[in-house]
Each structure stands twice: as C-alpha cells, then as structure tokens.
Amino acid sequence: MKLPLTAVLALVAAPAFAQDAPTGDAAAGEKVFNKCQTCHVIANEAGEVLAGKGSKTGPNLYGLPGRIAGTYPDFKYGESLVKLGEMGFAWNEEDFVKYVADPTKFLQEKEGDKKARGKMMFKLPKEEEARNVWAYIASLSPAPAPADAAAAPASN
C-alpha cells in the first residue's frame, strides 16, 4: 500500500507533537492555579491578565513552555535559576512538575551544586496538580518555538 507523502510525514511527526502536548487537565489546573496566583500572573504581550491577580512576586508565566529559565524580562531571578538558564535549560512539563514539587532540590540536582537555592518557597508536591497547572499555563500561552529554532542565532 502506497501512502501519500503528507500522510507519511504526519505519521512520523505525530510522536514528536504528542510528547509536547500537556498531559494534565487545563480546567482542573485553572482551579489549582489559585494557589499560584498569590505570586504569579499570566498576562499576554499586550498586558492583558489572563489569569491571576496581577501579582509580580514571581515572574509572569505566560509563554513558560519552552522559555529559557530565568529570562523573563524585568524580573529579578535568583542566581541559581539564572545559572540554569545560562546552561540552556528550557521549561518543559516534566521539569516543571519536578521543580514545583521542590524548587531547591530541583536546582541542586540540575546544577550538581548542593548550595543552589531558588527564591520560590511554595511547593506543589502533588504530581497531578502540577501537571494540571502546566496544562493550564500551556493553554494560555503561545506555542513554544521549536527547540532548534530557539537555539539558533537571530538573523538580520
């Protein structure tokens, strides 16, 4: 049986797209996000608050999927999170779930430095809740740039 090229490409690409799709429930994540909005907001490029109460204790979570850690403009991150970003670390669901469960432990493991510390003191240890929050954040964010495009230098 001969398949059209578009069908073959769709079959080959499907697993890659499936891996990027959030595994949580965005509607359930909206409810859990109430715990996060004390410190975080999700506001788009135009400044429209999509979720949260406009708090700026933590960085804006709009566009978090695929964002390099410690790079949201005009936010003063802790040294360890900035270092992680300088290592090229970009947020994905698996790492987000581990990070919110225990931010300091996550940074220590990722950086291999027992002195690494984060500013975020709040923990969201229930994996299902963390996955749901990720799905909610992702539902309000633009699609992340492909990894190779994000790493490529900008052209004039």
mmCIF file with all atom_site columns, C-alpha atoms in Angstrom:
data_model
loop_
_atom_site.group_PDB
_atom_site.id
_atom_site.type_symbol
_atom_site.label_atom_id
_atom_site.label_alt_id
_atom_site.label_comp_id
_atom_site.label_asym_id
_atom_site.label_entity_id
_atom_site.label_seq_id
_atom_site.pdbx_PDB_ins_code
_atom_site.Cartn_x
_atom_site.Cartn_y
_atom_site.Cartn_z
_atom_site.occupancy
_atom_site.B_iso_or_equiv
_atom_site.pdbx_formal_charge
_atom_site.auth_seq_id
_atom_site.auth_comp_id
_atom_site.auth_asym_id
_atom_site.auth_atom_id
_atom_site.pdbx_PDB_model_num
ATOM 1   C CA . MET A 1 1   ? 0.000  0.000  0.000  1.00 0.00 ? 1   MET A CA 1
ATOM 2   C CA . LYS A 1 2   ? 1.390  3.363  -1.018 1.00 0.00 ? 2   LYS A CA 1
ATOM 3   C CA . LEU A 1 3   ? 0.710  6.353  1.246  1.00 0.00 ? 3   LEU A CA 1
ATOM 4   C CA . PRO A 1 4   ? 0.824  9.982  0.131  1.00 0.00 ? 4   PRO A CA 1
ATOM 5   C CA . LEU A 1 5   ? 3.879  11.885 1.342  1.00 0.00 ? 5   LEU A CA 1
ATOM 6   C CA . THR A 1 6   ? 1.770  14.125 3.603  1.00 0.00 ? 6   THR A CA 1
ATOM 7   C CA . ALA A 1 7   ? 0.358  11.065 5.379  1.00 0.00 ? 7   ALA A CA 1
ATOM 8   C CA . VAL A 1 8   ? 3.841  9.647  5.920  1.00 0.00 ? 8   VAL A CA 1
ATOM 9   C CA . LEU A 1 9   ? 5.094  12.967 7.286  1.00 0.00 ? 9   LEU A CA 1
ATOM 10  C CA . ALA A 1 10  ? 2.112  13.238 9.615  1.00 0.00 ? 10  ALA A CA 1
ATOM 11  C CA . LEU A 1 11  ? 2.770  9.747  10.985 1.00 0.00 ? 11  LEU A CA 1
ATOM 12  C CA . VAL A 1 12  ? 6.450  10.472 11.510 1.00 0.00 ? 12  VAL A CA 1
ATOM 13  C CA . ALA A 1 13  ? 5.804  13.833 13.193 1.00 0.00 ? 13  ALA A CA 1
ATOM 14  C CA . ALA A 1 14  ? 2.910  12.672 15.390 1.00 0.00 ? 14  ALA A CA 1
ATOM 15  C CA . PRO A 1 15  ? 5.035  11.224 18.218 1.00 0.00 ? 15  PRO A CA 1
ATOM 16  C CA . ALA A 1 16  ? 7.041  14.455 18.491 1.00 0.00 ? 16  ALA A CA 1
ATOM 17  C CA . PHE A 1 17  ? 3.904  16.561 18.785 1.00 0.00 ? 17  PHE A CA 1
ATOM 18  C CA . ALA A 1 18  ? 2.326  14.137 21.231 1.00 0.00 ? 18  ALA A CA 1
ATOM 19  C CA . GLN A 1 19  ? 5.326  14.433 23.562 1.00 0.00 ? 19  GLN A CA 1
ATOM 20  C CA . ASP A 1 20  ? 4.882  18.202 23.718 1.00 0.00 ? 20  ASP A CA 1
ATOM 21  C CA . ALA A 1 21  ? 1.162  18.078 24.454 1.00 0.00 ? 21  ALA A CA 1
ATOM 22  C CA . PRO A 1 22  ? 0.447  18.628 28.162 1.00 0.00 ? 22  PRO A CA 1
ATOM 23  C CA . THR A 1 23  ? -0.696 15.510 29.966 1.00 0.00 ? 23  THR A CA 1
ATOM 24  C CA . GLY A 1 24  ? -2.742 17.333 32.600 1.00 0.00 ? 24  GLY A CA 1
ATOM 25  C CA . ASP A 1 25  ? -6.249 18.749 32.640 1.00 0.00 ? 25  ASP A CA 1
ATOM 26  C CA . ALA A 1 26  ? -6.237 22.501 31.979 1.00 0.00 ? 26  ALA A CA 1
ATOM 27  C CA . ALA A 1 27  ? -9.689 23.008 33.555 1.00 0.00 ? 27  ALA A CA 1
ATOM 28  C CA . ALA A 1 28  ? -8.533 21.346 36.770 1.00 0.00 ? 28  ALA A CA 1
ATOM 29  C CA . GLY A 1 29  ? -5.298 23.333 36.534 1.00 0.00 ? 29  GLY A CA 1
ATOM 30  C CA . GLU A 1 30  ? -7.254 26.580 36.490 1.00 0.00 ? 30  GLU A CA 1
ATOM 31  C CA . LYS A 1 31  ? -8.570 25.748 39.958 1.00 0.00 ? 31  LYS A CA 1
ATOM 32  C CA . VAL A 1 32  ? -5.139 24.731 41.258 1.00 0.00 ? 32  VAL A CA 1
ATOM 33  C CA . PHE A 1 33  ? -3.643 27.929 39.812 1.00 0.00 ? 33  PHE A CA 1
ATOM 34  C CA . ASN A 1 34  ? -5.452 29.778 42.612 1.00 0.00 ? 34  ASN A CA 1
ATOM 35  C CA . LYS A 1 35  ? -2.571 28.595 44.817 1.00 0.00 ? 35  LYS A CA 1
ATOM 36  C CA . CYS A 1 36  ? -0.059 30.123 42.371 1.00 0.00 ? 36  CYS A CA 1
ATOM 37  C CA . GLN A 1 37  ? -1.733 33.476 41.750 1.00 0.00 ? 37  GLN A CA 1
ATOM 38  C CA . THR A 1 38  ? -0.573 34.825 45.094 1.00 0.00 ? 38  THR A CA 1
ATOM 39  C CA . CYS A 1 39  ? 2.815  35.289 43.441 1.00 0.00 ? 39  CYS A CA 1
ATOM 40  C CA . HIS A 1 40  ? 2.302  34.725 39.705 1.00 0.00 ? 40  HIS A CA 1
ATOM 41  C CA . VAL A 1 41  ? 0.236  36.156 36.888 1.00 0.00 ? 41  VAL A CA 1
ATOM 42  C CA . ILE A 1 42  ? -0.355 35.002 33.343 1.00 0.00 ? 42  ILE A CA 1
ATOM 43  C CA . ALA A 1 43  ? -0.508 38.151 31.212 1.00 0.00 ? 43  ALA A CA 1
ATOM 44  C CA . ASN A 1 44  ? -0.062 38.273 27.427 1.00 0.00 ? 44  ASN A CA 1
ATOM 45  C CA . GLU A 1 45  ? 2.230  40.594 25.427 1.00 0.00 ? 45  GLU A CA 1
ATOM 46  C CA . ALA A 1 46  ? -0.451 43.317 25.436 1.00 0.00 ? 46  ALA A CA 1
ATOM 47  C CA . GLY A 1 47  ? -0.524 43.229 29.252 1.00 0.00 ? 47  GLY A CA 1
ATOM 48  C CA . GLU A 1 48  ? -3.968 41.629 29.403 1.00 0.00 ? 48  GLU A CA 1
ATOM 49  C CA . VAL A 1 49  ? -4.205 39.497 32.558 1.00 0.00 ? 49  VAL A CA 1
ATOM 50  C CA . LEU A 1 50  ? -5.394 36.057 31.507 1.00 0.00 ? 50  LEU A CA 1
ATOM 51  C CA . ALA A 1 51  ? -5.085 34.503 34.968 1.00 0.00 ? 51  ALA A CA 1
ATOM 52  C CA . GLY A 1 52  ? -4.080 35.626 38.409 1.00 0.00 ? 52  GLY A CA 1
ATOM 53  C CA . LYS A 1 53  ? -4.383 38.911 40.183 1.00 0.00 ? 53  LYS A CA 1
ATOM 54  C CA . GLY A 1 54  ? -1.517 40.831 38.627 1.00 0.00 ? 54  GLY A CA 1
ATOM 55  C CA . SER A 1 55  ? 0.994  39.838 41.304 1.00 0.00 ? 55  SER A CA 1
ATOM 56  C CA . LYS A 1 56  ? 4.649  40.361 40.480 1.00 0.00 ? 56  LYS A CA 1
ATOM 57  C CA . THR A 1 57  ? 6.263  38.489 43.365 1.00 0.00 ? 57  THR A CA 1
ATOM 58  C CA . GLY A 1 58  ? 7.062  35.717 40.875 1.00 0.00 ? 58  GLY A CA 1
ATOM 59  C CA . PRO A 1 59  ? 7.599  36.018 37.124 1.00 0.00 ? 59  PRO A CA 1
ATOM 60  C CA . ASN A 1 60  ? 4.784  36.150 34.575 1.00 0.00 ? 60  ASN A CA 1
ATOM 61  C CA . LEU A 1 61  ? 4.079  32.573 33.485 1.00 0.00 ? 61  LEU A CA 1
ATOM 62  C CA . TYR A 1 62  ? 2.750  33.494 30.033 1.00 0.00 ? 62  TYR A CA 1
ATOM 63  C CA . GLY A 1 63  ? 4.857  31.652 27.470 1.00 0.00 ? 63  GLY A CA 1
ATOM 64  C CA . LEU A 1 64  ? 6.526  29.450 30.089 1.00 0.00 ? 64  LEU A CA 1
ATOM 65  C CA . PRO A 1 65  ? 6.522  26.288 27.938 1.00 0.00 ? 65  PRO A CA 1
ATOM 66  C CA . GLY A 1 66  ? 9.816  26.347 26.065 1.00 0.00 ? 66  GLY A CA 1
ATOM 67  C CA . ARG A 1 67  ? 11.111 29.509 27.802 1.00 0.00 ? 67  ARG A CA 1
ATOM 68  C CA . ILE A 1 68  ? 14.741 29.532 28.886 1.00 0.00 ? 68  ILE A CA 1
ATOM 69  C CA . ALA A 1 69  ? 14.839 29.586 32.697 1.00 0.00 ? 69  ALA A CA 1
ATOM 70  C CA . GLY A 1 70  ? 15.496 32.904 34.375 1.00 0.00 ? 70  GLY A CA 1
ATOM 71  C CA . THR A 1 71  ? 14.898 35.033 31.297 1.00 0.00 ? 71  THR A CA 1
ATOM 72  C CA . TYR A 1 72  ? 11.517 36.729 31.708 1.00 0.00 ? 72  TYR A CA 1
ATOM 73  C CA . PRO A 1 73  ? 12.249 40.450 31.184 1.00 0.00 ? 73  PRO A CA 1
ATOM 74  C CA . ASP A 1 74  ? 12.270 42.840 34.130 1.00 0.00 ? 74  ASP A CA 1
ATOM 75  C CA . PHE A 1 75  ? 12.149 40.120 36.767 1.00 0.00 ? 75  PHE A CA 1
ATOM 76  C CA . LYS A 1 76  ? 14.955 39.640 39.280 1.00 0.00 ? 76  LYS A CA 1
ATOM 77  C CA . TYR A 1 77  ? 15.546 35.904 39.446 1.00 0.00 ? 77  TYR A CA 1
ATOM 78  C CA . GLY A 1 78  ? 17.684 34.102 41.976 1.00 0.00 ? 78  GLY A CA 1
ATOM 79  C CA . GLU A 1 79  ? 21.252 33.344 40.981 1.00 0.00 ? 79  GLU A CA 1
ATOM 80  C CA . SER A 1 80  ? 20.681 29.581 40.665 1.00 0.00 ? 80  SER A CA 1
ATOM 81  C CA . LEU A 1 81  ? 17.747 29.920 38.261 1.00 0.00 ? 81  LEU A CA 1
ATOM 82  C CA . VAL A 1 82  ? 19.693 32.380 36.109 1.00 0.00 ? 82  VAL A CA 1
ATOM 83  C CA . LYS A 1 83  ? 22.631 29.948 36.066 1.00 0.00 ? 83  LYS A CA 1
ATOM 84  C CA . LEU A 1 84  ? 20.297 27.160 34.958 1.00 0.00 ? 84  LEU A CA 1
ATOM 85  C CA . GLY A 1 85  ? 19.085 29.325 32.077 1.00 0.00 ? 85  GLY A CA 1
ATOM 86  C CA . GLU A 1 86  ? 22.667 30.130 31.093 1.00 0.00 ? 86  GLU A CA 1
ATOM 87  C CA . MET A 1 87  ? 23.169 26.369 30.799 1.00 0.00 ? 87  MET A CA 1
ATOM 88  C CA . GLY A 1 88  ? 20.446 26.424 28.114 1.00 0.00 ? 88  GLY A CA 1
ATOM 89  C CA . PHE A 1 89  ? 17.681 24.904 30.225 1.00 0.00 ? 89  PHE A CA 1
ATOM 90  C CA . ALA A 1 90  ? 14.172 25.471 28.797 1.00 0.00 ? 90  ALA A CA 1
ATOM 91  C CA . TRP A 1 91  ? 10.967 24.671 30.677 1.00 0.00 ? 91  TRP A CA 1
ATOM 92  C CA . ASN A 1 92  ? 9.000  21.550 29.769 1.00 0.00 ? 92  ASN A CA 1
ATOM 93  C CA . GLU A 1 93  ? 6.288  19.658 31.594 1.00 0.00 ? 93  GLU A CA 1
ATOM 94  C CA . GLU A 1 94  ? 8.478  17.024 33.233 1.00 0.00 ? 94  GLU A CA 1
ATOM 95  C CA . ASP A 1 95  ? 10.919 19.547 34.663 1.00 0.00 ? 95  ASP A CA 1
ATOM 96  C CA . PHE A 1 96  ? 8.133  21.912 35.731 1.00 0.00 ? 96  PHE A CA 1
ATOM 97  C CA . VAL A 1 97  ? 6.493  19.098 37.717 1.00 0.00 ? 97  VAL A CA 1
ATOM 98  C CA . LYS A 1 98  ? 9.793  18.283 39.448 1.00 0.00 ? 98  LYS A CA 1
ATOM 99  C CA . TYR A 1 99  ? 10.584 21.961 40.063 1.00 0.00 ? 99  TYR A CA 1
ATOM 100 C CA . VAL A 1 100 ? 7.289  22.863 41.737 1.00 0.00 ? 100 VAL A CA 1
ATOM 101 C CA . ALA A 1 101 ? 7.467  19.744 43.923 1.00 0.00 ? 101 ALA A CA 1
ATOM 102 C CA . ASP A 1 102 ? 10.707 21.043 45.491 1.00 0.00 ? 102 ASP A CA 1
ATOM 103 C CA . PRO A 1 103 ? 12.383 24.029 43.793 1.00 0.00 ? 103 PRO A CA 1
ATOM 104 C CA . THR A 1 104 ? 15.631 23.933 45.778 1.00 0.00 ? 104 THR A CA 1
ATOM 105 C CA . LYS A 1 105 ? 16.132 20.177 45.358 1.00 0.00 ? 105 LYS A CA 1
ATOM 106 C CA . PHE A 1 106 ? 15.429 20.533 41.629 1.00 0.00 ? 106 PHE A CA 1
ATOM 107 C CA . LEU A 1 107 ? 18.025 23.289 41.198 1.00 0.00 ? 107 LEU A CA 1
ATOM 108 C CA . GLN A 1 108 ? 20.603 21.381 43.222 1.00 0.00 ? 108 GLN A CA 1
ATOM 109 C CA . GLU A 1 109 ? 20.140 18.263 41.094 1.00 0.00 ? 109 GLU A CA 1
ATOM 110 C CA . LYS A 1 110 ? 20.098 20.090 37.744 1.00 0.00 ? 110 LYS A CA 1
ATOM 111 C CA . GLU A 1 111 ? 23.185 22.150 38.538 1.00 0.00 ? 111 GLU A CA 1
ATOM 112 C CA . GLY A 1 112 ? 25.018 19.498 40.543 1.00 0.00 ? 112 GLY A CA 1
ATOM 113 C CA . ASP A 1 113 ? 25.512 22.079 43.292 1.00 0.00 ? 113 ASP A CA 1
ATOM 114 C CA . LYS A 1 114 ? 24.269 21.420 46.828 1.00 0.00 ? 114 LYS A CA 1
ATOM 115 C CA . LYS A 1 115 ? 24.421 25.165 47.514 1.00 0.00 ? 115 LYS A CA 1
ATOM 116 C CA . ALA A 1 116 ? 21.973 26.038 44.715 1.00 0.00 ? 116 ALA A CA 1
ATOM 117 C CA . ARG A 1 117 ? 18.884 27.802 46.022 1.00 0.00 ? 117 ARG A CA 1
ATOM 118 C CA . GLY A 1 118 ? 15.766 29.218 44.478 1.00 0.00 ? 118 GLY A CA 1
ATOM 119 C CA . LYS A 1 119 ? 13.585 32.087 45.608 1.00 0.00 ? 119 LYS A CA 1
ATOM 120 C CA . MET A 1 120 ? 10.358 30.099 45.266 1.00 0.00 ? 120 MET A CA 1
ATOM 121 C CA . MET A 1 121 ? 9.432  28.739 48.672 1.00 0.00 ? 121 MET A CA 1
ATOM 122 C CA . PHE A 1 122 ? 5.995  27.374 47.760 1.00 0.00 ? 122 PHE A CA 1
ATOM 123 C CA . LYS A 1 123 ? 5.801  23.696 46.835 1.00 0.00 ? 123 LYS A CA 1
ATOM 124 C CA . LEU A 1 124 ? 3.187  21.879 44.805 1.00 0.00 ? 124 LEU A CA 1
ATOM 125 C CA . PRO A 1 125 ? 4.089  18.260 45.647 1.00 0.00 ? 125 PRO A CA 1
ATOM 126 C CA . LYS A 1 126 ? 1.080  16.505 44.104 1.00 0.00 ? 126 LYS A CA 1
ATOM 127 C CA . GLU A 1 127 ? 2.141  15.467 40.605 1.00 0.00 ? 127 GLU A CA 1
ATOM 128 C CA . GLU A 1 128 ? -1.394 15.508 39.211 1.00 0.00 ? 128 GLU A CA 1
ATOM 129 C CA . GLU A 1 129 ? -1.932 19.087 40.401 1.00 0.00 ? 129 GLU A CA 1
ATOM 130 C CA . ALA A 1 130 ? 1.395  20.163 38.925 1.00 0.00 ? 130 ALA A CA 1
ATOM 131 C CA . ARG A 1 131 ? 0.577  18.561 35.567 1.00 0.00 ? 131 ARG A CA 1
ATOM 132 C CA . ASN A 1 132 ? -2.819 20.248 35.589 1.00 0.00 ? 132 ASN A CA 1
ATOM 133 C CA . VAL A 1 133 ? -1.261 23.646 36.308 1.00 0.00 ? 133 VAL A CA 1
ATOM 134 C CA . TRP A 1 134 ? 1.227  23.089 33.464 1.00 0.00 ? 134 TRP A CA 1
ATOM 135 C CA . ALA A 1 135 ? -1.662 22.244 31.126 1.00 0.00 ? 135 ALA A CA 1
ATOM 136 C CA . TYR A 1 136 ? -3.461 25.421 32.226 1.00 0.00 ? 136 TYR A CA 1
ATOM 137 C CA . ILE A 1 137 ? -0.380 27.614 31.716 1.00 0.00 ? 137 ILE A CA 1
ATOM 138 C CA . ALA A 1 138 ? 0.203  25.998 28.318 1.00 0.00 ? 138 ALA A CA 1
ATOM 139 C CA . SER A 1 139 ? -3.442 26.570 27.324 1.00 0.00 ? 139 SER A CA 1
ATOM 140 C CA . LEU A 1 140 ? -3.000 30.313 27.860 1.00 0.00 ? 140 LEU A CA 1
ATOM 141 C CA . SER A 1 141 ? 0.454  30.555 26.277 1.00 0.00 ? 141 SER A CA 1
ATOM 142 C CA . PRO A 1 142 ? 1.571  30.713 22.662 1.00 0.00 ? 142 PRO A CA 1
ATOM 143 C CA . ALA A 1 143 ? 3.005  27.509 21.220 1.00 0.00 ? 143 ALA A CA 1
ATOM 144 C CA . PRO A 1 144 ? 6.686  27.217 22.121 1.00 0.00 ? 144 PRO A CA 1
ATOM 145 C CA . ALA A 1 145 ? 9.260  27.704 19.385 1.00 0.00 ? 145 ALA A CA 1
ATOM 146 C CA . PRO A 1 146 ? 10.890 24.517 18.139 1.00 0.00 ? 146 PRO A CA 1
ATOM 147 C CA . ALA A 1 147 ? 13.993 23.739 20.222 1.00 0.00 ? 147 ALA A CA 1
ATOM 148 C CA . ASP A 1 148 ? 16.374 24.130 17.280 1.00 0.00 ? 148 ASP A CA 1
ATOM 149 C CA . ALA A 1 149 ? 14.827 27.481 16.323 1.00 0.00 ? 149 ALA A CA 1
ATOM 150 C CA . ALA A 1 150 ? 15.135 28.787 19.877 1.00 0.00 ? 150 ALA A CA 1
ATOM 151 C CA . ALA A 1 151 ? 18.823 27.874 19.961 1.00 0.00 ? 151 ALA A CA 1
ATOM 152 C CA . ALA A 1 152 ? 19.597 29.321 16.536 1.00 0.00 ? 152 ALA A CA 1
ATOM 153 C CA . PRO A 1 153 ? 21.074 32.825 16.453 1.00 0.00 ? 153 PRO A CA 1
ATOM 154 C CA . ALA A 1 154 ? 18.812 35.587 15.218 1.00 0.00 ? 154 ALA A CA 1
ATOM 155 C CA . SER A 1 155 ? 19.440 36.716 11.666 1.00 0.00 ? 155 SER A CA 1
ATOM 156 C CA . ASN A 1 156 ? 19.239 40.281 10.362 1.00 0.00 ? 156 ASN A CA 1
#
